Each structure stands twice: as structure tokens, then as C-alpha cells.
Amino acid sequence: MTTLTFLAAPGGTLRGCLRVPGDKSISHRAIMLGALAEGVTTITGFLEGEDCLATLRAFRAMGVCIEGPAQGRVTVRGAGLQGLSAPDGPLDMGNSGTSMRLMAGILAGQAFDTVLTGDISLTRRPMRRVTEPLARMGARIETTETGSAPLRIHGGQRLTGIDYPLPVASAQIKSCLLLAGLYAEGDTRVTEPAPTRDHTERMLEGFGYPLRREGERTVMLAGGGRLAGTEIDVPADLSSAAFFLVGASIAPGSDLVMEHVGLNPTRTGAIEILRRMGADIEILNARLAGGGPSPICGSATRRCVASAFPKRWYHWQLMSFRRCSSLPPALRVSLC
């Protein structure tokens, strides 16, 4: 048996300027909505990771013309909501739960049959939380006996909008139902037990699709509309920036600027916690783009830029930070 020993030594200060890769959630949705839109969608800052590439390959397999990615740039020539074609075989989502769950909503409204599969890990994950409400809308989806993938989605079904209270707070389930709602007759209304990231809602509006929000936890859309191609500038991902954010916060004398980071109000939990622990976090050049908060810039004594954080996800990232949380009184982290 081989034993690996890892030694961690103090690394000094963090100084410089960097831009972490693009936001994964937004990259997925940019491809999906661009493929379903009428006209051309240009995407910059696309995350060229395996999960997002699985989404891209799936739409290529359904006849959508997609150029790239090349250095984060992708051009999608949308097929429209009714323009997808039956793929030659199963669509492999790799390890991407986001791809599988959101694609299930889109494919439930198609005229052709589709099979969604993935790697060993993905095919063990529960899918009934999306297949059961989709069935209530009229979809026909077969799973394994345990409710996992592969998902065999039967086309040609008549979908009807539903009023669905989510049993758990999940942006993926919410997004799945809203995407299915694009193909449904009537209104699709989703109510959350707690707010989750709202990239799908913001981006639908960015593609010209009207939504109605009822309070902080309910969103509704009517089927039968259309999406219009647009330009998407994917911001840097705070899920990646968090490590640098914490590092700059705890290393004395750090001066780190992280550029072009998107700040979504539903994903800023790490920033809020750091501020409560004494970090002076500065956000500069905040603005809205494409329906959502977009790139920011800043500088400070100890500075770092963060992007969108899932509120429940940041806890483990900050565990080590909590153990060494004696922040100097002059600490400042800036988001740029």
C-alpha cells in the first residue's frame, strides 16, 4: 500500500490579478436557451469543462448548429422551441446532474423519444424529483426501478401547466419544470420552500421570455411563447473564486483582484459570512447585464473578487477558514 504525505507550508501573501473560469450554471443555460431560441446567440466566457460540454454535445446531436468553443467563445444558431431533431442514440450527460435534470424538462416537450444516460455516478443519483412532477404535466418518462437514469423520455406527449410546490429547495427541479412549461398549455407555477439560485428565470427574461414572480418564492410562466437569440457574457464563477477569496482574506498583506465576477443575490453566502467575520469586502462597478447581476471590479488592502455562491454549498469551503478566523482589523477583500 502506497502512503502519500502532504505537507502544507505558509505561502506568504497573495498578490496579483486573475480571472477564474466562467460560471458553470450560466454556461449550461446559455447553451440550452440559445439552442431553443430563434436566431443567433453568441456566448463569451463559456466554461469549457466536461459538464458544460456534455450539454453542448447533446444539442449538437439534436441538430443544433454550434460553433466552438474556442477560448470561451461559442456561437449557437438556434433551432427554435420546435426545431430539435431526434438524436441517433442516447444522449450522454457524463457526470452532469444539471444537464440531465434540465434536459429532462426540455425533452419532455419534444415530438421524438430520447434516452438520457451518464456515467456510473450520475446513473446512481435520484431522478424522481424531476420525473414525478413532469409526469403530472403529462410527460412519459421511464427510469430504473430505483428511480435513477437512464431516463427514457417518450415524445409526442401533451403537456399541461401545473401549480407545483417544491418538496425541497432545488434550482434544478425548478428549472426543469419551467423549461417543460415552455412546451405546456396554460401556466406553470413553481413555489419554493426557500429561495434558490434564479439563473434560469433571469436568463429566460434575457432571451425575451416573460415571467411573473409572485412574492420571493413563486415564479410562473405561460407556455407557447418564443425565445430570441441574444448575447451572453458569462461571468467568472464564484464557486471557483471562493478559494482565492478566502486565501486573500487570511493571508496578511494580500492584494488580490479577481476580475469579471458575477454576483447573483442567491449565491453570495460566502461573502456575507466573511463580512460577519470581519472582512471588509468592497464591490465596485456592479451592474446588471442579460437579466442578472454581472461583472464587478474592485481593489483593497486584501482584496479578492467573488462570484455566485449556492447558499448551502459554501459551508465546507469555509470550514478551514473558520479554524483560523482571526482577521486583522485592517483586512479588506474587494470584488471586481
PDB file of N, CA and C in Angstrom, residues 194-248:
ATOM      1  N   ALA A 194     -37.776  27.632   0.044  1.00  0.00           N
ATOM      2  CA  ALA A 194     -36.757  28.645   0.346  1.00  0.00           C
ATOM      3  C   ALA A 194     -36.168  29.099  -0.980  1.00  0.00           C
ATOM      4  N   PRO A 195     -35.721  30.342  -1.067  1.00  0.00           N
ATOM      5  CA  PRO A 195     -35.187  30.835  -2.343  1.00  0.00           C
ATOM      6  C   PRO A 195     -33.952  30.049  -2.786  1.00  0.00           C
ATOM      7  N   THR A 196     -33.857  29.776  -4.083  1.00  0.00           N
ATOM      8  CA  THR A 196     -32.679  29.145  -4.675  1.00  0.00           C
ATOM      9  C   THR A 196     -32.163  30.044  -5.794  1.00  0.00           C
ATOM     10  N   ARG A 197     -31.031  29.672  -6.364  1.00  0.00           N
ATOM     11  CA  ARG A 197     -30.456  30.482  -7.441  1.00  0.00           C
ATOM     12  C   ARG A 197     -31.474  30.650  -8.566  1.00  0.00           C
ATOM     13  N   ASP A 198     -31.483  31.814  -9.150  1.00  0.00           N
ATOM     14  CA  ASP A 198     -32.521  32.148 -10.130  1.00  0.00           C
ATOM     15  C   ASP A 198     -31.949  32.441 -11.517  1.00  0.00           C
ATOM     16  N   HIS A 199     -30.890  31.747 -11.884  1.00  0.00           N
ATOM     17  CA  HIS A 199     -30.286  31.977 -13.199  1.00  0.00           C
ATOM     18  C   HIS A 199     -31.264  31.676 -14.335  1.00  0.00           C
ATOM     19  N   THR A 200     -32.041  30.600 -14.195  1.00  0.00           N
ATOM     20  CA  THR A 200     -32.965  30.244 -15.270  1.00  0.00           C
ATOM     21  C   THR A 200     -33.982  31.346 -15.506  1.00  0.00           C
ATOM     22  N   GLU A 201     -34.560  31.869 -14.429  1.00  0.00           N
ATOM     23  CA  GLU A 201     -35.555  32.927 -14.570  1.00  0.00           C
ATOM     24  C   GLU A 201     -34.954  34.173 -15.211  1.00  0.00           C
ATOM     25  N   ARG A 202     -33.806  34.580 -14.711  1.00  0.00           N
ATOM     26  CA  ARG A 202     -33.176  35.789 -15.241  1.00  0.00           C
ATOM     27  C   ARG A 202     -32.794  35.616 -16.711  1.00  0.00           C
ATOM     28  N   MET A 203     -32.305  34.431 -17.050  1.00  0.00           N
ATOM     29  CA  MET A 203     -31.861  34.225 -18.428  1.00  0.00           C
ATOM     30  C   MET A 203     -33.037  34.044 -19.382  1.00  0.00           C
ATOM     31  N   LEU A 204     -34.121  33.432 -18.924  1.00  0.00           N
ATOM     32  CA  LEU A 204     -35.314  33.380 -19.762  1.00  0.00           C
ATOM     33  C   LEU A 204     -35.755  34.789 -20.137  1.00  0.00           C
ATOM     34  N   GLU A 205     -35.751  35.678 -19.155  1.00  0.00           N
ATOM     35  CA  GLU A 205     -36.118  37.067 -19.432  1.00  0.00           C
ATOM     36  C   GLU A 205     -35.105  37.720 -20.367  1.00  0.00           C
ATOM     37  N   GLY A 206     -33.823  37.361 -20.195  1.00  0.00           N
ATOM     38  CA  GLY A 206     -32.798  37.892 -21.083  1.00  0.00           C
ATOM     39  C   GLY A 206     -32.986  37.445 -22.526  1.00  0.00           C
ATOM     40  N   PHE A 207     -33.605  36.267 -22.710  1.00  0.00           N
ATOM     41  CA  PHE A 207     -33.921  35.770 -24.050  1.00  0.00           C
ATOM     42  C   PHE A 207     -35.309  36.219 -24.507  1.00  0.00           C
ATOM     43  N   GLY A 208     -35.908  37.127 -23.758  1.00  0.00           N
ATOM     44  CA  GLY A 208     -37.170  37.720 -24.183  1.00  0.00           C
ATOM     45  C   GLY A 208     -38.417  36.972 -23.788  1.00  0.00           C
ATOM     46  N   TYR A 209     -38.310  36.009 -22.857  1.00  0.00           N
ATOM     47  CA  TYR A 209     -39.489  35.232 -22.459  1.00  0.00           C
ATOM     48  C   TYR A 209     -40.061  35.821 -21.174  1.00  0.00           C
ATOM     49  N   PRO A 210     -41.346  36.187 -21.171  1.00  0.00           N
ATOM     50  CA  PRO A 210     -41.922  36.833 -19.987  1.00  0.00           C
ATOM     51  C   PRO A 210     -42.188  35.854 -18.850  1.00  0.00           C
ATOM     52  N   LEU A 211     -41.897  36.295 -17.637  1.00  0.00           N
ATOM     53  CA  LEU A 211     -42.182  35.547 -16.416  1.00  0.00           C
ATOM     54  C   LEU A 211     -42.975  36.439 -15.479  1.00  0.00           C
ATOM     55  N   ARG A 212     -43.631  35.811 -14.521  1.00  0.00           N
ATOM     56  CA  ARG A 212     -44.264  36.586 -13.472  1.00  0.00           C
ATOM     57  C   ARG A 212     -43.839  36.022 -12.120  1.00  0.00           C
ATOM     58  N   ARG A 213     -43.337  36.889 -11.262  1.00  0.00           N
ATOM     59  CA  ARG A 213     -42.951  36.483  -9.913  1.00  0.00           C
ATOM     60  C   ARG A 213     -44.047  36.878  -8.939  1.00  0.00           C
ATOM     61  N   GLU A 214     -44.362  35.959  -8.047  1.00  0.00           N
ATOM     62  CA  GLU A 214     -45.377  36.201  -7.032  1.00  0.00           C
ATOM     63  C   GLU A 214     -44.701  36.073  -5.671  1.00  0.00           C
ATOM     64  N   GLY A 215     -44.297  37.201  -5.112  1.00  0.00           N
ATOM     65  CA  GLY A 215     -43.517  37.156  -3.890  1.00  0.00           C
ATOM     66  C   GLY A 215     -42.097  36.710  -4.182  1.00  0.00           C
ATOM     67  N   GLU A 216     -41.397  36.249  -3.144  1.00  0.00           N
ATOM     68  CA  GLU A 216     -39.996  35.862  -3.290  1.00  0.00           C
ATOM     69  C   GLU A 216     -39.817  34.410  -3.695  1.00  0.00           C
ATOM     70  N   ARG A 217     -40.864  33.591  -3.595  1.00  0.00           N
ATOM     71  CA  ARG A 217     -40.662  32.152  -3.750  1.00  0.00           C
ATOM     72  C   ARG A 217     -41.503  31.508  -4.842  1.00  0.00           C
ATOM     73  N   THR A 218     -42.278  32.265  -5.560  1.00  0.00           N
ATOM     74  CA  THR A 218     -43.118  31.692  -6.609  1.00  0.00           C
ATOM     75  C   THR A 218     -42.824  32.368  -7.940  1.00  0.00           C
ATOM     76  N   VAL A 219     -42.683  31.545  -8.975  1.00  0.00           N
ATOM     77  CA  VAL A 219     -42.464  32.068 -10.322  1.00  0.00           C
ATOM     78  C   VAL A 219     -43.407  31.341 -11.270  1.00  0.00           C
ATOM     79  N   MET A 220     -43.910  32.051 -12.258  1.00  0.00           N
ATOM     80  CA  MET A 220     -44.879  31.483 -13.182  1.00  0.00           C
ATOM     81  C   MET A 220     -44.560  31.914 -14.606  1.00  0.00           C
ATOM     82  N   LEU A 221     -44.756  30.985 -15.542  1.00  0.00           N
ATOM     83  CA  LEU A 221     -44.670  31.339 -16.957  1.00  0.00           C
ATOM     84  C   LEU A 221     -45.787  30.638 -17.709  1.00  0.00           C
ATOM     85  N   ALA A 222     -46.176  31.218 -18.827  1.00  0.00           N
ATOM     86  CA  ALA A 222     -47.187  30.636 -19.702  1.00  0.00           C
ATOM     87  C   ALA A 222     -46.500  30.003 -20.897  1.00  0.00           C
ATOM     88  N   GLY A 223     -46.993  28.851 -21.325  1.00  0.00           N
ATOM     89  CA  GLY A 223     -46.418  28.185 -22.476  1.00  0.00           C
ATOM     90  C   GLY A 223     -46.780  28.886 -23.769  1.00  0.00           C
ATOM     91  N   GLY A 224     -46.120  28.483 -24.836  1.00  0.00           N
ATOM     92  CA  GLY A 224     -46.476  28.993 -26.149  1.00  0.00           C
ATOM     93  C   GLY A 224     -45.742  30.234 -26.595  1.00  0.00           C
ATOM     94  N   GLY A 225     -44.769  30.694 -25.845  1.00  0.00           N
ATOM     95  CA  GLY A 225     -44.010  31.879 -26.235  1.00  0.00           C
ATOM     96  C   GLY A 225     -42.831  31.525 -27.119  1.00  0.00           C
ATOM     97  N   ARG A 226     -41.901  32.444 -27.223  1.00  0.00           N
ATOM     98  CA  ARG A 226     -40.709  32.204 -28.030  1.00  0.00           C
ATOM     99  C   ARG A 226     -39.504  32.846 -27.362  1.00  0.00           C
ATOM    100  N   LEU A 227     -38.344  32.284 -27.666  1.00  0.00           N
ATOM    101  CA  LEU A 227     -37.074  32.819 -27.194  1.00  0.00           C
ATOM    102  C   LEU A 227     -36.357  33.475 -28.366  1.00  0.00           C
ATOM    103  N   ALA A 228     -35.705  34.583 -28.108  1.00  0.00           N
ATOM    104  CA  ALA A 228     -34.975  35.296 -29.158  1.00  0.00           C
ATOM    105  C   ALA A 228     -33.480  35.240 -28.863  1.00  0.00           C
ATOM    106  N   GLY A 229     -32.686  34.934 -29.880  1.00  0.00           N
ATOM    107  CA  GLY A 229     -31.238  34.884 -29.712  1.00  0.00           C
ATOM    108  C   GLY A 229     -30.694  36.184 -29.145  1.00  0.00           C
ATOM    109  N   THR A 230     -29.608  36.073 -28.400  1.00  0.00           N
ATOM    110  CA  THR A 230     -29.052  37.244 -27.728  1.00  0.00           C
ATOM    111  C   THR A 230     -27.550  37.062 -27.543  1.00  0.00           C
ATOM    112  N   GLU A 231     -26.923  37.970 -26.816  1.00  0.00           N
ATOM    113  CA  GLU A 231     -25.506  37.866 -26.477  1.00  0.00           C
ATOM    114  C   GLU A 231     -25.378  37.584 -24.986  1.00  0.00           C
ATOM    115  N   ILE A 232     -24.576  36.596 -24.651  1.00  0.00           N
ATOM    116  CA  ILE A 232     -24.370  36.214 -23.261  1.00  0.00           C
ATOM    117  C   ILE A 232     -22.892  36.344 -22.920  1.00  0.00           C
ATOM    118  N   ASP A 233     -22.583  37.160 -21.940  1.00  0.00           N
ATOM    119  CA  ASP A 233     -21.220  37.292 -21.417  1.00  0.00           C
ATOM    120  C   ASP A 233     -21.195  36.574 -20.076  1.00  0.00           C
ATOM    121  N   VAL A 234     -20.662  35.357 -20.068  1.00  0.00           N
ATOM    122  CA  VAL A 234     -20.673  34.538 -18.854  1.00  0.00           C
ATOM    123  C   VAL A 234     -19.657  35.089 -17.858  1.00  0.00           C
ATOM    124  N   PRO A 235     -20.094  35.463 -16.662  1.00  0.00           N
ATOM    125  CA  PRO A 235     -19.146  35.992 -15.681  1.00  0.00           C
ATOM    126  C   PRO A 235     -18.312  34.885 -15.058  1.00  0.00           C
ATOM    127  N   ALA A 236     -17.247  35.278 -14.396  1.00  0.00           N
ATOM    128  CA  ALA A 236     -16.417  34.315 -13.671  1.00  0.00           C
ATOM    129  C   ALA A 236     -17.221  33.710 -12.525  1.00  0.00           C
ATOM    130  N   ASP A 237     -16.885  32.490 -12.162  1.00  0.00           N
ATOM    131  CA  ASP A 237     -17.666  31.692 -11.216  1.00  0.00           C
ATOM    132  C   ASP A 237     -17.133  31.835  -9.797  1.00  0.00           C
ATOM    133  N   LEU A 238     -17.981  32.312  -8.891  1.00  0.00           N
ATOM    134  CA  LEU A 238     -17.559  32.470  -7.501  1.00  0.00           C
ATOM    135  C   LEU A 238     -17.283  31.133  -6.832  1.00  0.00           C
ATOM    136  N   SER A 239     -17.902  30.069  -7.333  1.00  0.00           N
ATOM    137  CA  SER A 239     -17.598  28.753  -6.787  1.00  0.00           C
ATOM    138  C   SER A 239     -16.115  28.439  -6.940  1.00  0.00           C
ATOM    139  N   SER A 240     -15.509  28.933  -8.011  1.00  0.00           N
ATOM    140  CA  SER A 240     -14.063  28.786  -8.201  1.00  0.00           C
ATOM    141  C   SER A 240     -13.300  29.884  -7.483  1.00  0.00           C
ATOM    142  N   ALA A 241     -13.881  31.082  -7.466  1.00  0.00           N
ATOM    143  CA  ALA A 241     -13.196  32.224  -6.857  1.00  0.00           C
ATOM    144  C   ALA A 241     -13.136  32.127  -5.343  1.00  0.00           C
ATOM    145  N   ALA A 242     -14.014  31.311  -4.745  1.00  0.00           N
ATOM    146  CA  ALA A 242     -14.100  31.258  -3.283  1.00  0.00           C
ATOM    147  C   ALA A 242     -12.774  30.910  -2.625  1.00  0.00           C
ATOM    148  N   PHE A 243     -12.029  30.000  -3.220  1.00  0.00           N
ATOM    149  CA  PHE A 243     -10.758  29.588  -2.630  1.00  0.00           C
ATOM    150  C   PHE A 243      -9.788  30.767  -2.547  1.00  0.00           C
ATOM    151  N   PHE A 244      -9.752  31.557  -3.596  1.00  0.00           N
ATOM    152  CA  PHE A 244      -8.885  32.731  -3.602  1.00  0.00           C
ATOM    153  C   PHE A 244      -9.435  33.813  -2.683  1.00  0.00           C
ATOM    154  N   LEU A 245     -10.739  33.905  -2.615  1.00  0.00           N
ATOM    155  CA  LEU A 245     -11.382  34.868  -1.731  1.00  0.00           C
ATOM    156  C   LEU A 245     -10.987  34.619  -0.280  1.00  0.00           C
ATOM    157  N   VAL A 246     -11.070  33.364   0.135  1.00  0.00           N
ATOM    158  CA  VAL A 246     -10.688  33.011   1.499  1.00  0.00           C
ATOM    159  C   VAL A 246      -9.186  33.168   1.692  1.00  0.00           C
ATOM    160  N   GLY A 247      -8.400  32.727   0.703  1.00  0.00           N
ATOM    161  CA  GLY A 247      -6.950  32.838   0.828  1.00  0.00           C
ATOM    162  C   GLY A 247      -6.492  34.261   1.012  1.00  0.00           C
ATOM    163  N   ALA A 248      -7.048  35.169   0.218  1.00  0.00           N
ATOM    164  CA  ALA A 248      -6.664  36.574   0.343  1.00  0.00           C
ATOM    165  C   ALA A 248      -7.142  37.162   1.657  1.00  0.00           C
TER     166      ALA A 248
END
